[in-house]
PDB file of C-alpha atoms in Angstrom:
ATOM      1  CA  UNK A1236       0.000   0.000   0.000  1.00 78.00           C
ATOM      2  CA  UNK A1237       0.755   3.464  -0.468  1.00 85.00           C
ATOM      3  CA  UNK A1238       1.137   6.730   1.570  1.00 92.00           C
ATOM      4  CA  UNK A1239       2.323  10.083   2.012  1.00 95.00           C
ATOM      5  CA  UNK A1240       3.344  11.866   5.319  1.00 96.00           C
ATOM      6  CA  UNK A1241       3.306  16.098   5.217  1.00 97.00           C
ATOM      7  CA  UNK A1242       5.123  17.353   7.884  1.00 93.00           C
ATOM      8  CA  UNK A1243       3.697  20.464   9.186  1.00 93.00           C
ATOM      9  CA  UNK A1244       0.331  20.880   8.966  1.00 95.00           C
ATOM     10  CA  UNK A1245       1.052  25.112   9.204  1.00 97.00           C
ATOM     11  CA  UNK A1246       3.812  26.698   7.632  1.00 98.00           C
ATOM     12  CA  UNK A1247       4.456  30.589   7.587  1.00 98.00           C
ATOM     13  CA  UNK A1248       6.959  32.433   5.772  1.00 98.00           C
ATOM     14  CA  UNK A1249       7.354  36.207   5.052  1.00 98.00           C
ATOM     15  CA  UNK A1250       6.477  37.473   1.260  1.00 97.00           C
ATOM     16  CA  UNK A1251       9.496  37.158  -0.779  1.00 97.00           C
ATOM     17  CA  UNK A1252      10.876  34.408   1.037  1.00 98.00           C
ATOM     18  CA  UNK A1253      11.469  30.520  -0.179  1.00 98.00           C
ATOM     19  CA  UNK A1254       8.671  28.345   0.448  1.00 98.00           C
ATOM     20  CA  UNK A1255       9.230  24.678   1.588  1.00 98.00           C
ATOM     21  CA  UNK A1256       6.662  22.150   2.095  1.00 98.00           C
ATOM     22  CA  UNK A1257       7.708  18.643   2.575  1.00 98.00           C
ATOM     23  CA  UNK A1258       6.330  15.490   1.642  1.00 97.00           C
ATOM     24  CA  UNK A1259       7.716  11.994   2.238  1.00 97.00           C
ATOM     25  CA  UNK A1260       6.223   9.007   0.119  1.00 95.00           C
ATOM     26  CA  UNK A1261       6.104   4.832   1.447  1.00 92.00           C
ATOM     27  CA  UNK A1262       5.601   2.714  -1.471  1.00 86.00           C
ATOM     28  CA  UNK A1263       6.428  -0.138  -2.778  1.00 81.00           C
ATOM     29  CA  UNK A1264       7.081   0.096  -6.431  1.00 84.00           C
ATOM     30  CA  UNK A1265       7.658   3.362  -8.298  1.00 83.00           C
ATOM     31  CA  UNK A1266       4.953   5.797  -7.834  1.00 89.00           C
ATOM     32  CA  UNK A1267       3.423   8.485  -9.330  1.00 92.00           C
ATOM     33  CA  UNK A1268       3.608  11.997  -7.007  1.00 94.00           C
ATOM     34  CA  UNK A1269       1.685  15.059  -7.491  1.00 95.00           C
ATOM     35  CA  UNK A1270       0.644  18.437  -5.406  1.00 97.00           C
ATOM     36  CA  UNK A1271      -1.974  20.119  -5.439  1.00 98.00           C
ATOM     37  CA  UNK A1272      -3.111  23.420  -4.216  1.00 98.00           C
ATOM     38  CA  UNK A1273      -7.088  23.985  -2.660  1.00 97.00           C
ATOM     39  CA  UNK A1274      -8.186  27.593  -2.031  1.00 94.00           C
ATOM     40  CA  UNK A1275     -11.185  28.200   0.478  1.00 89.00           C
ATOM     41  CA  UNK A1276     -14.495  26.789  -0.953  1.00 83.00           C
ATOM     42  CA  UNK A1277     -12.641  25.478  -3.590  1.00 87.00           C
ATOM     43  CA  UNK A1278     -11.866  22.182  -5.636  1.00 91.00           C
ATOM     44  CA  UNK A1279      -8.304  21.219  -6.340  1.00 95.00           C
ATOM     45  CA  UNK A1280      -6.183  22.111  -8.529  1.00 95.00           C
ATOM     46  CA  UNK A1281      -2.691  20.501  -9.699  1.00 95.00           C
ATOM     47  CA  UNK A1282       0.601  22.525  -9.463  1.00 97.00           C
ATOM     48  CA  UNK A1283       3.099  19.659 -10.699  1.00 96.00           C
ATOM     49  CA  UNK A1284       3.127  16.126 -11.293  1.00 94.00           C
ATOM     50  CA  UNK A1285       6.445  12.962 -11.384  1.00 93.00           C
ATOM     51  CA  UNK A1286       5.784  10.409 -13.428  1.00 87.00           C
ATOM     52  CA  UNK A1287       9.489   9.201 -13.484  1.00 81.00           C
ATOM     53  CA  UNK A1288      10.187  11.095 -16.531  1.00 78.00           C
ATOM     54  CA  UNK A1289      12.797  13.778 -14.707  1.00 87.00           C
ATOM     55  CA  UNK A1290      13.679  13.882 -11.392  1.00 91.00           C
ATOM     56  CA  UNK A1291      13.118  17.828 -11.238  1.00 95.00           C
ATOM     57  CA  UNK A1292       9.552  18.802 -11.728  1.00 96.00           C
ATOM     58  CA  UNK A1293       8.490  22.258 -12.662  1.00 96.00           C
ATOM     59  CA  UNK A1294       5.114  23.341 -12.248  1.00 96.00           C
ATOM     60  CA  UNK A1295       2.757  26.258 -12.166  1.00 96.00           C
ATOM     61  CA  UNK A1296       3.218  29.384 -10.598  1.00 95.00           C
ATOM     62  CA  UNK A1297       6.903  29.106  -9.801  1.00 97.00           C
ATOM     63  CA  UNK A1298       6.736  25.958  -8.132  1.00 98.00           C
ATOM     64  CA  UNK A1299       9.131  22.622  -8.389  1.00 97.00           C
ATOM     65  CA  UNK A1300       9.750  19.627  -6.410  1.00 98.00           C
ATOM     66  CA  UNK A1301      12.435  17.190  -6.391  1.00 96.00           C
ATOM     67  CA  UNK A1302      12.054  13.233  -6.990  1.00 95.00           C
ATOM     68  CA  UNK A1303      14.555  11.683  -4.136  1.00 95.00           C
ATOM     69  CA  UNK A1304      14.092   8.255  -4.326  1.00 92.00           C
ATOM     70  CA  UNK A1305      17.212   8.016  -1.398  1.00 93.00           C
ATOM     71  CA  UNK A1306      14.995  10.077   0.552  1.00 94.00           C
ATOM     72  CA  UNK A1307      11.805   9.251  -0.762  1.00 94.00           C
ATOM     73  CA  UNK A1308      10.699  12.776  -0.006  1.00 96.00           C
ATOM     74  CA  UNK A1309       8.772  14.960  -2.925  1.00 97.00           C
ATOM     75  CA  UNK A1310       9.399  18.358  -1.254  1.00 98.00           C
ATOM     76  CA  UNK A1311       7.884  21.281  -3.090  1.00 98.00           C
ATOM     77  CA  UNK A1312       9.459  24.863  -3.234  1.00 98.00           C
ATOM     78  CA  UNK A1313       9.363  28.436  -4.729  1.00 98.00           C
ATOM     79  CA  UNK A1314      11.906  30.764  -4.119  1.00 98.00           C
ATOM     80  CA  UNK A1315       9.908  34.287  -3.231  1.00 98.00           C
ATOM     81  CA  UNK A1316       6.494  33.539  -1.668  1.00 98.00           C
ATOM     82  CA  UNK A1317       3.487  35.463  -3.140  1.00 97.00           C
ATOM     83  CA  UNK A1318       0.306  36.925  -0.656  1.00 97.00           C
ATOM     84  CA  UNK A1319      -1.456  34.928  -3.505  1.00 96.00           C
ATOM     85  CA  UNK A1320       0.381  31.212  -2.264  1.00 97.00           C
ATOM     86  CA  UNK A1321      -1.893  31.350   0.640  1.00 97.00           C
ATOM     87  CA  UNK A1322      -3.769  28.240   0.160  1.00 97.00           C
ATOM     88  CA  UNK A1323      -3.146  24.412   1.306  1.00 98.00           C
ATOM     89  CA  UNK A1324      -1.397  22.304   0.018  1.00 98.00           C
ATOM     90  CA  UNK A1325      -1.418  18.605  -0.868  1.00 98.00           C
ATOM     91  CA  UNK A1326       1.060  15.876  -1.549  1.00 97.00           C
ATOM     92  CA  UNK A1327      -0.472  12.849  -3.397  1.00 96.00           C
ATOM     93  CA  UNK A1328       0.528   9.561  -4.321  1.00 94.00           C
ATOM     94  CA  UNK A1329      -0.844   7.011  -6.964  1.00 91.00           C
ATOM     95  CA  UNK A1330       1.026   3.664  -8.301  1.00 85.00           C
ATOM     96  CA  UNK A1331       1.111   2.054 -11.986  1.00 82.00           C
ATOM     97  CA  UNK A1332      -1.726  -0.020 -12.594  1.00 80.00           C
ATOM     98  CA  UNK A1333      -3.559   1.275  -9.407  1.00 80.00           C
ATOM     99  CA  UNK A1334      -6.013   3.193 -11.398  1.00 83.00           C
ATOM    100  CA  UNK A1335      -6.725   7.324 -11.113  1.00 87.00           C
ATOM    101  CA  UNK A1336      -7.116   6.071  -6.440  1.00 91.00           C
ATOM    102  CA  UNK A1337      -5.097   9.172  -5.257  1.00 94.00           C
ATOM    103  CA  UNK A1338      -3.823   8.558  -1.845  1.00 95.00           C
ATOM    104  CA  UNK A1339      -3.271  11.903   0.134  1.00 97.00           C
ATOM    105  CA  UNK A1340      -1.336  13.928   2.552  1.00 97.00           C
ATOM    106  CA  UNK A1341      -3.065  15.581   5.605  1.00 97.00           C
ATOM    107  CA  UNK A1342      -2.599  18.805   3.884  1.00 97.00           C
ATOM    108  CA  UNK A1343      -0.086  21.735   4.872  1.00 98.00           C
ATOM    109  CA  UNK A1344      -1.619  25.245   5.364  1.00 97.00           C
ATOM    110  CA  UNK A1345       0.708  27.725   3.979  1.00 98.00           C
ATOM    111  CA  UNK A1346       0.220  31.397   5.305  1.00 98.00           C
ATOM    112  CA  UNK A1347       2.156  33.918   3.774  1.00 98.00           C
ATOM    113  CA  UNK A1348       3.223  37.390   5.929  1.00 97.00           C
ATOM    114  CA  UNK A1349       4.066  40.722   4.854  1.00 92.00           C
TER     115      UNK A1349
ATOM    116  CA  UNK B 868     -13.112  23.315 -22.386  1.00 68.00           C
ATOM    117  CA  UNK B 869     -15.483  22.958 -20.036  1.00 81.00           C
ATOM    118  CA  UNK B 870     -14.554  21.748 -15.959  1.00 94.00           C
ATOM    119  CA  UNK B 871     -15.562  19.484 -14.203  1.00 97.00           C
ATOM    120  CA  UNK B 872     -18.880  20.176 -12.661  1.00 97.00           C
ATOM    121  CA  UNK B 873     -20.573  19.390  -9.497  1.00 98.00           C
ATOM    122  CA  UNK B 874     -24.505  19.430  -8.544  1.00 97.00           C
ATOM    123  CA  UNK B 875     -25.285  20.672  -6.425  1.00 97.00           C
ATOM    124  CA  UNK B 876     -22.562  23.373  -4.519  1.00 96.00           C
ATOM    125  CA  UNK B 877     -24.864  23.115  -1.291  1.00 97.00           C
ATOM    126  CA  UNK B 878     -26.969  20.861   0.237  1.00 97.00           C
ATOM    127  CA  UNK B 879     -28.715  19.970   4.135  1.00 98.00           C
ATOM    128  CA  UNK B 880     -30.453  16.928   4.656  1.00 98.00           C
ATOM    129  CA  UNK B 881     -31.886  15.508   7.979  1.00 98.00           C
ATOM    130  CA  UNK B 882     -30.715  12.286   9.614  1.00 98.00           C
ATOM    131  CA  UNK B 883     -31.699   9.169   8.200  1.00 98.00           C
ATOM    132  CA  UNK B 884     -32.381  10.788   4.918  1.00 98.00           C
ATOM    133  CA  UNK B 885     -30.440  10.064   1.644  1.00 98.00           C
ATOM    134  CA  UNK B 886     -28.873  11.822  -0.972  1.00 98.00           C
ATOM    135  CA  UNK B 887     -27.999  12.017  -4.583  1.00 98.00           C
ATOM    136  CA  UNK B 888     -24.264  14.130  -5.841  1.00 98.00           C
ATOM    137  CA  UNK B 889     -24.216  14.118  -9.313  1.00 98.00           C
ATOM    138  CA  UNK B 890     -20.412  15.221 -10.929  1.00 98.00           C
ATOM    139  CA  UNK B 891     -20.185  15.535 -15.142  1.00 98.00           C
ATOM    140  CA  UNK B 892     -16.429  15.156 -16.029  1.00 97.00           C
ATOM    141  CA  UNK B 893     -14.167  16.643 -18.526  1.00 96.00           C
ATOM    142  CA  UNK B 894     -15.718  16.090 -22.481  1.00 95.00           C
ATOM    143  CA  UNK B 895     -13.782  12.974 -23.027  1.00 93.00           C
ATOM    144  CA  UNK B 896     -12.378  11.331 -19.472  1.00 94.00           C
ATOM    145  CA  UNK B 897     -13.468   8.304 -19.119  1.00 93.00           C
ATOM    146  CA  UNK B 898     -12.838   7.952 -15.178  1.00 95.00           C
ATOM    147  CA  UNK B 899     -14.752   9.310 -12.712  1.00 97.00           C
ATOM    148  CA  UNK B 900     -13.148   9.386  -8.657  1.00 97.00           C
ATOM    149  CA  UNK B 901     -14.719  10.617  -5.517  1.00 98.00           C
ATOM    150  CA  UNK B 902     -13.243  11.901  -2.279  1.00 98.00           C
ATOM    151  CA  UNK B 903     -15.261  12.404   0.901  1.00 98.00           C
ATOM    152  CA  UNK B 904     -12.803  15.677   2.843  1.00 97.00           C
ATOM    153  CA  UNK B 905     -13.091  16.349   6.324  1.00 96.00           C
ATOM    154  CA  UNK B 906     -11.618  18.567   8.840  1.00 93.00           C
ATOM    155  CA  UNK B 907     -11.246  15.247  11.029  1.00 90.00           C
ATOM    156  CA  UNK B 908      -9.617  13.035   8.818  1.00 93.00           C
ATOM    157  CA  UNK B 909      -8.815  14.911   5.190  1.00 94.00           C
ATOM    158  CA  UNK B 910      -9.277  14.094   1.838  1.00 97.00           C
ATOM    159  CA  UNK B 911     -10.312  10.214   1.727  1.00 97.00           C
ATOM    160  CA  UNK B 912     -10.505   7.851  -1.937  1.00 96.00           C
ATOM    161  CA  UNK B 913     -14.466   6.813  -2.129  1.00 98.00           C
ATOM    162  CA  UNK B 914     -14.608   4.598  -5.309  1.00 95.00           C
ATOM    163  CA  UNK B 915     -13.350   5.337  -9.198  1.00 96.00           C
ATOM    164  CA  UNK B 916     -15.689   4.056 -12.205  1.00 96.00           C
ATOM    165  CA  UNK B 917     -14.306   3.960 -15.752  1.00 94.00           C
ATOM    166  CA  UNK B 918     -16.342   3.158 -18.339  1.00 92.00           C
ATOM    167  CA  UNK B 919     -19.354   2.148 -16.211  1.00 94.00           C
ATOM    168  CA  UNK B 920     -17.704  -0.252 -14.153  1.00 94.00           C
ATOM    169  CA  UNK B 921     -16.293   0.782 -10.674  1.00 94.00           C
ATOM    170  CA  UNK B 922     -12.676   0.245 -10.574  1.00 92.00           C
ATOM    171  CA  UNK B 923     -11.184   0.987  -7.086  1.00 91.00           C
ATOM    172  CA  UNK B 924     -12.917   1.456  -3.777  1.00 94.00           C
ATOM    173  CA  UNK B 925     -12.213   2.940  -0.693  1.00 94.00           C
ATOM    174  CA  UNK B 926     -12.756   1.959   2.867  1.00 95.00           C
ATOM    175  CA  UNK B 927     -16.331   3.501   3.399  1.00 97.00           C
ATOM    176  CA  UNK B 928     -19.386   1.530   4.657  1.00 97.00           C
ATOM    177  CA  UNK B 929     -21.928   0.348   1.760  1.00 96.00           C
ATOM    178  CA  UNK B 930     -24.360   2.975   2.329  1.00 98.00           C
ATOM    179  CA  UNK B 931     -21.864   5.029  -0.021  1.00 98.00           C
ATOM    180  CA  UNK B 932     -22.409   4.055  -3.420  1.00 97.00           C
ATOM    181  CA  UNK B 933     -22.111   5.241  -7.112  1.00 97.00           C
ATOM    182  CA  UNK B 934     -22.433   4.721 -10.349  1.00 97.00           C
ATOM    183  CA  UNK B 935     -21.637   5.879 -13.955  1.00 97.00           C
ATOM    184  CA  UNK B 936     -23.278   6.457 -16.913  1.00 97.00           C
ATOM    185  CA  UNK B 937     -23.030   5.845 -20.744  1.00 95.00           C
ATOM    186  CA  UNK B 938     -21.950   9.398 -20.861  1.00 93.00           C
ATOM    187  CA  UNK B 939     -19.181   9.271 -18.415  1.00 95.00           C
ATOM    188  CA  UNK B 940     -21.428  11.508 -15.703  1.00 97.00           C
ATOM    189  CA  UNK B 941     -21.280   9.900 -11.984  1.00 98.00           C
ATOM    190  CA  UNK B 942     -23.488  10.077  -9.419  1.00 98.00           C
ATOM    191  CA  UNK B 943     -22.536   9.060  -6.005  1.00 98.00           C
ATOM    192  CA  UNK B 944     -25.581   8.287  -3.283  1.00 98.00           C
ATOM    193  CA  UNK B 945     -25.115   7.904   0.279  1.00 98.00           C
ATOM    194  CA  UNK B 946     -28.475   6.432   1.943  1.00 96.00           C
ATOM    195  CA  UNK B 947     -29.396   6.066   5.921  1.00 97.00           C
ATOM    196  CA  UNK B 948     -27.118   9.777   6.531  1.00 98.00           C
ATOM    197  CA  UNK B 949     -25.229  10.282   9.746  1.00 98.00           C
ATOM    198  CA  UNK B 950     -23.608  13.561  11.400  1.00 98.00           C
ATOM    199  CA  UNK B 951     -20.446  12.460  10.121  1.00 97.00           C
ATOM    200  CA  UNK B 952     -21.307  12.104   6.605  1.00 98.00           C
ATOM    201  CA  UNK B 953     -20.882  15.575   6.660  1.00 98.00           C
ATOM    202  CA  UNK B 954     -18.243  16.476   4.688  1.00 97.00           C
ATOM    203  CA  UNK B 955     -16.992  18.298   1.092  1.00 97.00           C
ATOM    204  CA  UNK B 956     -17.766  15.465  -1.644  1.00 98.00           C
ATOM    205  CA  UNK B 957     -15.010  15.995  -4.746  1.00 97.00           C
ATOM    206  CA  UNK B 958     -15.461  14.120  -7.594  1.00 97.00           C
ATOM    207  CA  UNK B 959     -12.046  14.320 -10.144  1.00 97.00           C
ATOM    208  CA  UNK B 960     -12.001  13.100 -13.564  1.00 96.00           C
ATOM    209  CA  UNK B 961      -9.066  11.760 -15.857  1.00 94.00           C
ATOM    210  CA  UNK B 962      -8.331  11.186 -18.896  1.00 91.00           C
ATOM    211  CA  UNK B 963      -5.852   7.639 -18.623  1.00 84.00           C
ATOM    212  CA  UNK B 964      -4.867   5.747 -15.630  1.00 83.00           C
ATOM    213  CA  UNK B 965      -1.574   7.827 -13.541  1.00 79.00           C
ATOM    214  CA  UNK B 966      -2.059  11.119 -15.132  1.00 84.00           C
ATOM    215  CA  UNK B 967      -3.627  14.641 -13.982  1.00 89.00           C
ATOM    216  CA  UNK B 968      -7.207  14.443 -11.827  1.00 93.00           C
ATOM    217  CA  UNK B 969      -9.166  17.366 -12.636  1.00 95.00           C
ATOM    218  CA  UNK B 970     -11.277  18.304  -9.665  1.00 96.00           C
ATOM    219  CA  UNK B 971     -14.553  19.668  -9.579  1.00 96.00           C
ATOM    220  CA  UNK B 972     -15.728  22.783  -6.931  1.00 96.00           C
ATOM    221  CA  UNK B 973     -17.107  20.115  -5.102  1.00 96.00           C
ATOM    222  CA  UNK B 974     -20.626  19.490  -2.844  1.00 97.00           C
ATOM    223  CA  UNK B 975     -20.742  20.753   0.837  1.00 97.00           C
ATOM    224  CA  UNK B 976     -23.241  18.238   2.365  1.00 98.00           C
ATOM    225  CA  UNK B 977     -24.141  19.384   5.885  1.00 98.00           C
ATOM    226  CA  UNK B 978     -26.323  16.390   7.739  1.00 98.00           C
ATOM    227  CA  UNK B 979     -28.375  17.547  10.651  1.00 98.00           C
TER     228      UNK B 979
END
């Protein structure tokens, strides 16, 4: 079986500083990894996504993570935090042949200070 | 392209009653997933259906059920309601197995 730990549930960082959200994964075969991002009231939505093609993953609105298979962490940064990145944030895991089941984090609320 | 979309955004029901989510994917995904997210204990896998047949399922009692049409839209029913089945119901749909889940608004369902 699958899982991802957050750790953190609330992070805060000034505006203009680096954001760093961690995420470690426990699986048994290669999986897939994704964040996303929810806003209040709000579905989902995906900032980046490994699928084993590179270990670096860029996504949307300056975000990237790192695939450390040593680590097995999936950590997601951005260098200079944005009053808009105030949202939460989920780590996600899903294997090969294991359908579209997403297996979550516990989320990590990001707050972001002027 | 149009979203995902999820009927309806709101809904209160009594006790004992049942309910009826309805969630019409992304013109041309094939699978369908639900997610029951609480304060209590997150964002939780309910069942996926591709292609009409249900293809994973989560670890939630069978008064949660679903289904899915010809058409690809899902409906998910939960009968006999509790106080804890409240909750924000997400339904996601994809186009191939592994890649991107598009996520709908989702359905606040407040039992009282």
């Amino acid at each position: 079986a699958q899982s991802v730990t957050q750790l953190g549930s609330h992070v805060s960082v000034s505006e203009g500083a680096l954001v760093l959200l961690r995420c470690n994964y426990s699986s048994s075969v290669p999986p897939y990894l994704f964040w996303y991002v929810q806003y209040p009231n709000q579905g989902l939505q995906l900032l980046l996504k490994y699928t084993s093609a590179a270990t670096l993953v860029k996504g949307i609105n300056g975000f990237e993570a790192e695939f450390k298979k040593s680590e097995t962490s999936f950590h997601l940064t951005k260098p200079s935090a944005h009053m808009s990145d105030a949202a939460e944030y989920f780590c996600a895991v899903t294997l090969k042949g294991g359908g579209n089941k997403l297996t979550f984090g516990t989320g990590t609320q990001l707050k972001v200070e002027l | 392209k149009a979203g995902v979309t999820q009927t309806p955004r709101y809904l209160i029901k009594t006790r004992g009653q049942q309910v009826t989510l309805s969630c019409s994917p992304i013109s041309g995904h094939r699978s369908v997933s639900w997610y029951q997210q609480t304060p209590g204990q997150g964002l939780q896998f309910l069942f996926e259906y591709f292609s009409e047949t249900q293809r994973n399922k989560g670890n939630f009692p069978g008064r949660f059920s679903g289904r899915q049409f010809s058409n690809s839209r899902s409906e998910m029913n939960v009968s006999t309601l509790e106080l804890g089945d409240s909750a924000l119901y997400l339904c996601a749909s994809s186009l191939e197995e592994n890649t991107e889940a598009f996520f709908g608004q989702g359905t606040r369902l407040t039992v009282v």
